[in-house]
Amino acid sequence: MPMLILVRHGRSTANTAGVLAGWTPGVALDERGAAQAAALPDRLARLPLAAAVTSPLQRCRETLAPLLTARPGLPLHTEERIGECHYGDWSGRKLAELADEPLMNVVQQHPSAAAFPGGESMRAMQARAVDAVRDWNARIEAEHGPDAVYLMCSHGDIIKSLVADALGLHLDLFQRISVEPCSVTAIRYTPTRPFLVRLGDTGDFAGLVPREHAPGDQGGDAAVGGDAGAP
């Protein structure tokens, strides 16, 4: 079965503004995100990609633009099911203010029970993303063979939920996984089980440098939607 290369979109204007973007239109890559996207073709140069699949959101399409320019023959497909979580009424709000919402503790500690007001549940988010990957695995294998490699460009919570599925982790543990902007995660699927072969690889260790936290912040919560990565 195919090898799936998961790329989180580059750093966006919402990441740096501390806003939970969700499906809010017009969220683009910031300057650093554009530089991350520009470096992606060289990082993936040795991979014989059979196809690219993207979330329909602007920040993902912008992330893949340099790769598609470098590989003009690479087929591109849009897949709604790997789009960002539908955060509903939380979309567009500051993460700092959402931290005081009672639901945030559920999102952090018991995400399988979390459903966003006016949006979707985190269980539904994971289910649709896993279904999309299974469908694309079958399609890519049928069209390109069992050793094919293909890419999906998606979002932090989507990728984390796919990694949890690959590892056989309950969704309640997925907040322990971290993927930075424009990081590469690779999952090799087989008929019996998946293998996680790369996780959140950026080739940059700046993200490991300890960061300052706001007063009262213990640094123990996961960034909903994914953090902004290294400064």
Tab-separated table of C-alpha atoms in Angstrom:
chain	number	residue	atom	x	y	z
A	1	MET	CA	0.000	0.000	0.000
A	2	PRO	CA	1.152	3.594	-0.543
A	3	MET	CA	3.360	5.826	1.544
A	4	LEU	CA	1.498	8.964	2.646
A	5	ILE	CA	3.436	12.208	3.118
A	6	LEU	CA	1.458	14.593	5.319
A	7	VAL	CA	2.469	18.258	5.141
A	8	ARG	CA	0.991	20.780	7.500
A	9	HIS	CA	0.485	24.147	5.817
A	10	GLY	CA	3.131	26.819	6.375
A	11	ARG	CA	2.784	29.381	9.134
A	12	SER	CA	-0.293	31.505	8.555
A	13	THR	CA	-1.420	34.973	9.526
A	14	ALA	CA	-3.849	33.348	11.977
A	15	ASN	CA	-1.030	31.366	13.625
A	16	THR	CA	0.967	34.514	14.347
A	17	ALA	CA	-2.136	36.443	15.449
A	18	GLY	CA	-3.111	33.692	17.895
A	19	VAL	CA	-6.479	33.206	16.178
A	20	LEU	CA	-8.328	29.924	15.682
A	21	ALA	CA	-8.878	30.169	11.942
A	22	GLY	CA	-10.934	27.093	11.153
A	23	TRP	CA	-12.637	27.578	7.794
A	24	THR	CA	-12.486	31.387	7.956
A	25	PRO	CA	-11.789	32.566	4.372
A	26	GLY	CA	-8.799	34.672	3.447
A	27	VAL	CA	-6.284	33.174	5.906
A	28	ALA	CA	-2.989	33.264	3.995
A	29	LEU	CA	0.597	32.299	4.713
A	30	ASP	CA	2.641	34.955	6.467
A	31	GLU	CA	6.171	35.846	5.360
A	32	ARG	CA	7.750	32.941	7.238
A	33	GLY	CA	5.074	30.563	5.967
A	34	ALA	CA	5.789	31.607	2.379
A	35	ALA	CA	9.503	30.926	2.951
A	36	GLN	CA	8.664	27.523	4.407
A	37	ALA	CA	6.565	26.717	1.347
A	38	ALA	CA	9.358	27.864	-0.971
A	39	ALA	CA	11.747	25.407	0.707
A	40	LEU	CA	9.375	22.461	0.382
A	41	PRO	CA	10.336	21.408	-3.192
A	42	ASP	CA	13.983	20.900	-2.205
A	43	ARG	CA	13.030	19.033	0.968
A	44	LEU	CA	10.897	16.607	-1.052
A	45	ALA	CA	13.100	16.515	-4.138
A	46	ARG	CA	14.062	12.837	-3.838
A	47	LEU	CA	10.505	11.594	-3.378
A	48	PRO	CA	8.769	10.277	-6.517
A	49	LEU	CA	5.373	11.755	-5.726
A	50	ALA	CA	2.494	10.218	-7.663
A	51	ALA	CA	-0.044	12.881	-6.696
A	52	ALA	CA	-0.778	15.727	-4.298
A	53	VAL	CA	-4.036	16.092	-2.395
A	54	THR	CA	-4.902	19.321	-0.612
A	55	SER	CA	-7.376	20.773	1.813
A	56	PRO	CA	-9.432	23.394	-0.044
A	57	LEU	CA	-8.316	26.172	2.310
A	58	GLN	CA	-6.103	28.972	1.029
A	59	ARG	CA	-3.162	28.387	3.377
A	60	CYS	CA	-2.788	24.797	2.148
A	61	ARG	CA	-3.055	25.730	-1.523
A	62	GLU	CA	-0.415	28.438	-1.029
A	63	THR	CA	1.866	25.938	0.699
A	64	LEU	CA	1.772	23.595	-2.290
A	65	ALA	CA	2.143	26.306	-4.959
A	66	PRO	CA	5.982	26.220	-5.098
A	67	LEU	CA	5.976	22.408	-5.224
A	68	LEU	CA	3.518	22.412	-8.123
A	69	THR	CA	5.635	24.987	-9.947
A	70	ALA	CA	8.707	22.802	-9.490
A	71	ARG	CA	6.791	19.711	-10.629
A	72	PRO	CA	4.401	20.894	-13.356
A	73	GLY	CA	3.257	17.342	-14.132
A	74	LEU	CA	2.229	16.529	-10.560
A	75	PRO	CA	-1.538	15.903	-10.387
A	76	LEU	CA	-3.335	18.003	-7.753
A	77	HIS	CA	-6.628	16.986	-6.162
A	78	THR	CA	-8.774	18.857	-3.619
A	79	GLU	CA	-10.284	16.879	-0.751
A	80	GLU	CA	-12.862	18.485	1.542
A	81	ARG	CA	-12.499	15.756	4.153
A	82	ILE	CA	-8.950	16.797	5.056
A	83	GLY	CA	-9.998	20.412	5.542
A	84	GLU	CA	-9.605	21.994	8.970
A	85	CYS	CA	-11.886	21.067	11.842
A	86	HIS	CA	-15.167	22.987	11.722
A	87	TYR	CA	-14.769	25.006	14.918
A	88	GLY	CA	-18.138	26.688	14.461
A	89	ASP	CA	-18.672	29.646	16.801
A	90	TRP	CA	-15.042	29.433	17.924
A	91	SER	CA	-13.745	30.227	14.441
A	92	GLY	CA	-11.969	33.563	14.201
A	93	ARG	CA	-11.670	33.981	17.974
A	94	LYS	CA	-8.460	34.578	19.895
A	95	LEU	CA	-7.006	31.431	21.471
A	96	ALA	CA	-6.192	33.458	24.595
A	97	GLU	CA	-9.873	34.185	25.207
A	98	LEU	CA	-10.936	30.637	24.320
A	99	ALA	CA	-8.646	29.339	27.063
A	100	ASP	CA	-11.261	30.502	29.604
A	101	GLU	CA	-14.083	28.538	27.977
A	102	PRO	CA	-15.090	25.400	29.950
A	103	LEU	CA	-15.094	23.437	26.702
A	104	MET	CA	-11.355	24.060	26.273
A	105	ASN	CA	-10.575	21.722	29.149
A	106	VAL	CA	-12.607	19.011	27.408
A	107	VAL	CA	-10.759	19.692	24.144
A	108	GLN	CA	-7.453	19.267	25.971
A	109	GLN	CA	-8.244	16.338	28.274
A	110	HIS	CA	-11.136	14.433	26.665
A	111	PRO	CA	-11.280	15.467	22.988
A	112	SER	CA	-13.366	12.456	21.988
A	113	ALA	CA	-16.220	14.133	23.924
A	114	ALA	CA	-15.620	17.625	22.505
A	115	ALA	CA	-18.061	19.162	20.048
A	116	PHE	CA	-17.644	22.784	18.994
A	117	PRO	CA	-20.753	25.005	19.252
A	118	GLY	CA	-22.140	25.451	15.773
A	119	GLY	CA	-19.376	23.184	14.420
A	120	GLU	CA	-18.413	19.531	14.487
A	121	SER	CA	-17.108	17.087	17.060
A	122	MET	CA	-13.468	16.084	17.148
A	123	ARG	CA	-14.562	12.465	16.665
A	124	ALA	CA	-16.294	13.437	13.429
A	125	MET	CA	-13.205	15.372	12.327
A	126	GLN	CA	-10.985	12.321	12.814
A	127	ALA	CA	-13.455	9.930	11.192
A	128	ARG	CA	-13.749	11.944	7.990
A	129	ALA	CA	-9.985	12.405	7.716
A	130	VAL	CA	-9.285	8.698	8.268
A	131	ASP	CA	-11.946	7.776	5.711
A	132	ALA	CA	-10.361	10.165	3.215
A	133	VAL	CA	-6.915	8.609	3.679
A	134	ARG	CA	-8.273	5.068	3.294
A	135	ASP	CA	-10.080	6.065	0.101
A	136	TRP	CA	-7.021	7.822	-1.318
A	137	ASN	CA	-4.753	4.907	-0.393
A	138	ALA	CA	-6.940	2.610	-2.470
A	139	ARG	CA	-7.135	5.057	-5.364
A	140	ILE	CA	-3.390	5.764	-5.449
A	141	GLU	CA	-2.548	2.057	-5.239
A	142	ALA	CA	-4.968	1.240	-8.065
A	143	GLU	CA	-3.593	3.997	-10.296
A	144	HIS	CA	0.114	3.962	-9.392
A	145	GLY	CA	0.893	0.646	-7.691
A	146	PRO	CA	1.505	-0.503	-4.107
A	147	ASP	CA	4.848	1.278	-3.744
A	148	ALA	CA	3.546	4.706	-4.707
A	149	VAL	CA	4.223	7.796	-2.608
A	150	TYR	CA	1.698	10.610	-2.444
A	151	LEU	CA	1.256	13.821	-0.472
A	152	MET	CA	-1.560	15.433	1.465
A	153	CYS	CA	-1.413	19.046	2.648
A	154	SER	CA	-3.665	19.576	5.638
A	155	HIS	CA	-3.947	21.095	9.118
A	156	GLY	CA	-2.526	20.499	12.583
A	157	ASP	CA	-5.498	18.822	14.253
A	158	ILE	CA	-6.236	16.734	11.162
A	159	ILE	CA	-2.660	15.460	10.925
A	160	LYS	CA	-2.480	14.757	14.656
A	161	SER	CA	-5.696	12.740	14.463
A	162	LEU	CA	-4.333	10.731	11.506
A	163	VAL	CA	-1.126	10.006	13.426
A	164	ALA	CA	-3.171	8.862	16.416
A	165	ASP	CA	-5.129	6.510	14.153
A	166	ALA	CA	-1.923	5.138	12.631
A	167	LEU	CA	-0.468	4.462	16.077
A	168	GLY	CA	-3.664	2.928	17.429
A	169	LEU	CA	-3.983	5.740	19.984
A	170	HIS	CA	-7.343	6.760	21.377
A	171	LEU	CA	-8.355	10.236	20.239
A	172	ASP	CA	-8.126	11.353	23.880
A	173	LEU	CA	-4.337	11.044	23.552
A	174	PHE	CA	-3.930	12.964	20.301
A	175	GLN	CA	-3.160	16.265	22.039
A	176	ARG	CA	0.173	14.726	23.051
A	177	ILE	CA	1.255	14.890	19.390
A	178	SER	CA	2.784	18.061	17.941
A	179	VAL	CA	3.284	19.026	14.285
A	180	GLU	CA	4.798	22.410	13.399
A	181	PRO	CA	3.916	24.494	10.349
A	182	CYS	CA	5.228	22.995	7.102
A	183	SER	CA	6.431	19.897	8.949
A	184	VAL	CA	6.487	16.563	7.146
A	185	THR	CA	4.937	13.438	8.647
A	186	ALA	CA	5.135	10.112	6.803
A	187	ILE	CA	2.940	7.063	7.310
A	188	ARG	CA	3.533	3.818	5.441
A	189	TYR	CA	0.353	1.816	5.123
A	190	THR	CA	0.296	-1.973	4.759
A	191	PRO	CA	-2.594	-4.463	4.506
A	192	THR	CA	-2.298	-5.232	8.231
A	193	ARG	CA	-1.152	-2.021	9.946
A	194	PRO	CA	0.333	1.448	9.357
A	195	PHE	CA	3.868	2.462	10.321
A	196	LEU	CA	4.727	6.008	11.406
A	197	VAL	CA	8.139	6.671	9.834
A	198	ARG	CA	8.435	10.451	10.263
A	199	LEU	CA	6.658	12.811	12.653
A	200	GLY	CA	6.637	16.597	12.380
A	201	ASP	CA	10.002	16.748	10.600
A	202	THR	CA	11.057	20.312	9.769
A	203	GLY	CA	14.827	19.821	9.655
A	204	ASP	CA	14.975	22.814	11.999
A	205	PHE	CA	15.673	22.454	15.720
A	206	ALA	CA	14.741	26.046	16.596
A	207	GLY	CA	11.354	24.772	17.713
A	208	LEU	CA	13.065	22.881	20.554
A	209	VAL	CA	14.385	26.050	22.174
A	210	PRO	CA	12.478	26.723	25.434
A	211	ARG	CA	9.952	29.509	25.026
A	212	GLU	CA	8.665	32.089	27.449
A	213	HIS	CA	5.128	31.523	28.722
A	214	ALA	CA	2.550	34.037	29.823
A	215	PRO	CA	2.009	34.348	33.593
A	216	GLY	CA	0.048	31.353	34.872
A	217	ASP	CA	0.656	29.341	31.697
A	218	GLN	CA	2.301	26.048	32.605
A	219	GLY	CA	2.919	25.212	28.956
A	220	GLY	CA	0.910	22.000	29.332
A	221	ASP	CA	-1.941	22.619	26.896
A	222	ALA	CA	-1.912	21.772	23.212
A	223	ALA	CA	-2.488	24.566	20.707
A	224	VAL	CA	-5.903	23.910	19.212
A	225	GLY	CA	-5.526	23.950	15.442
A	226	GLY	CA	-1.727	23.689	15.796
A	227	ASP	CA	0.874	26.090	17.103
A	228	ALA	CA	2.860	28.688	15.167
A	229	GLY	CA	6.152	26.805	15.348
A	230	ALA	CA	9.575	28.279	15.921
A	231	PRO	CA	9.814	32.090	16.100
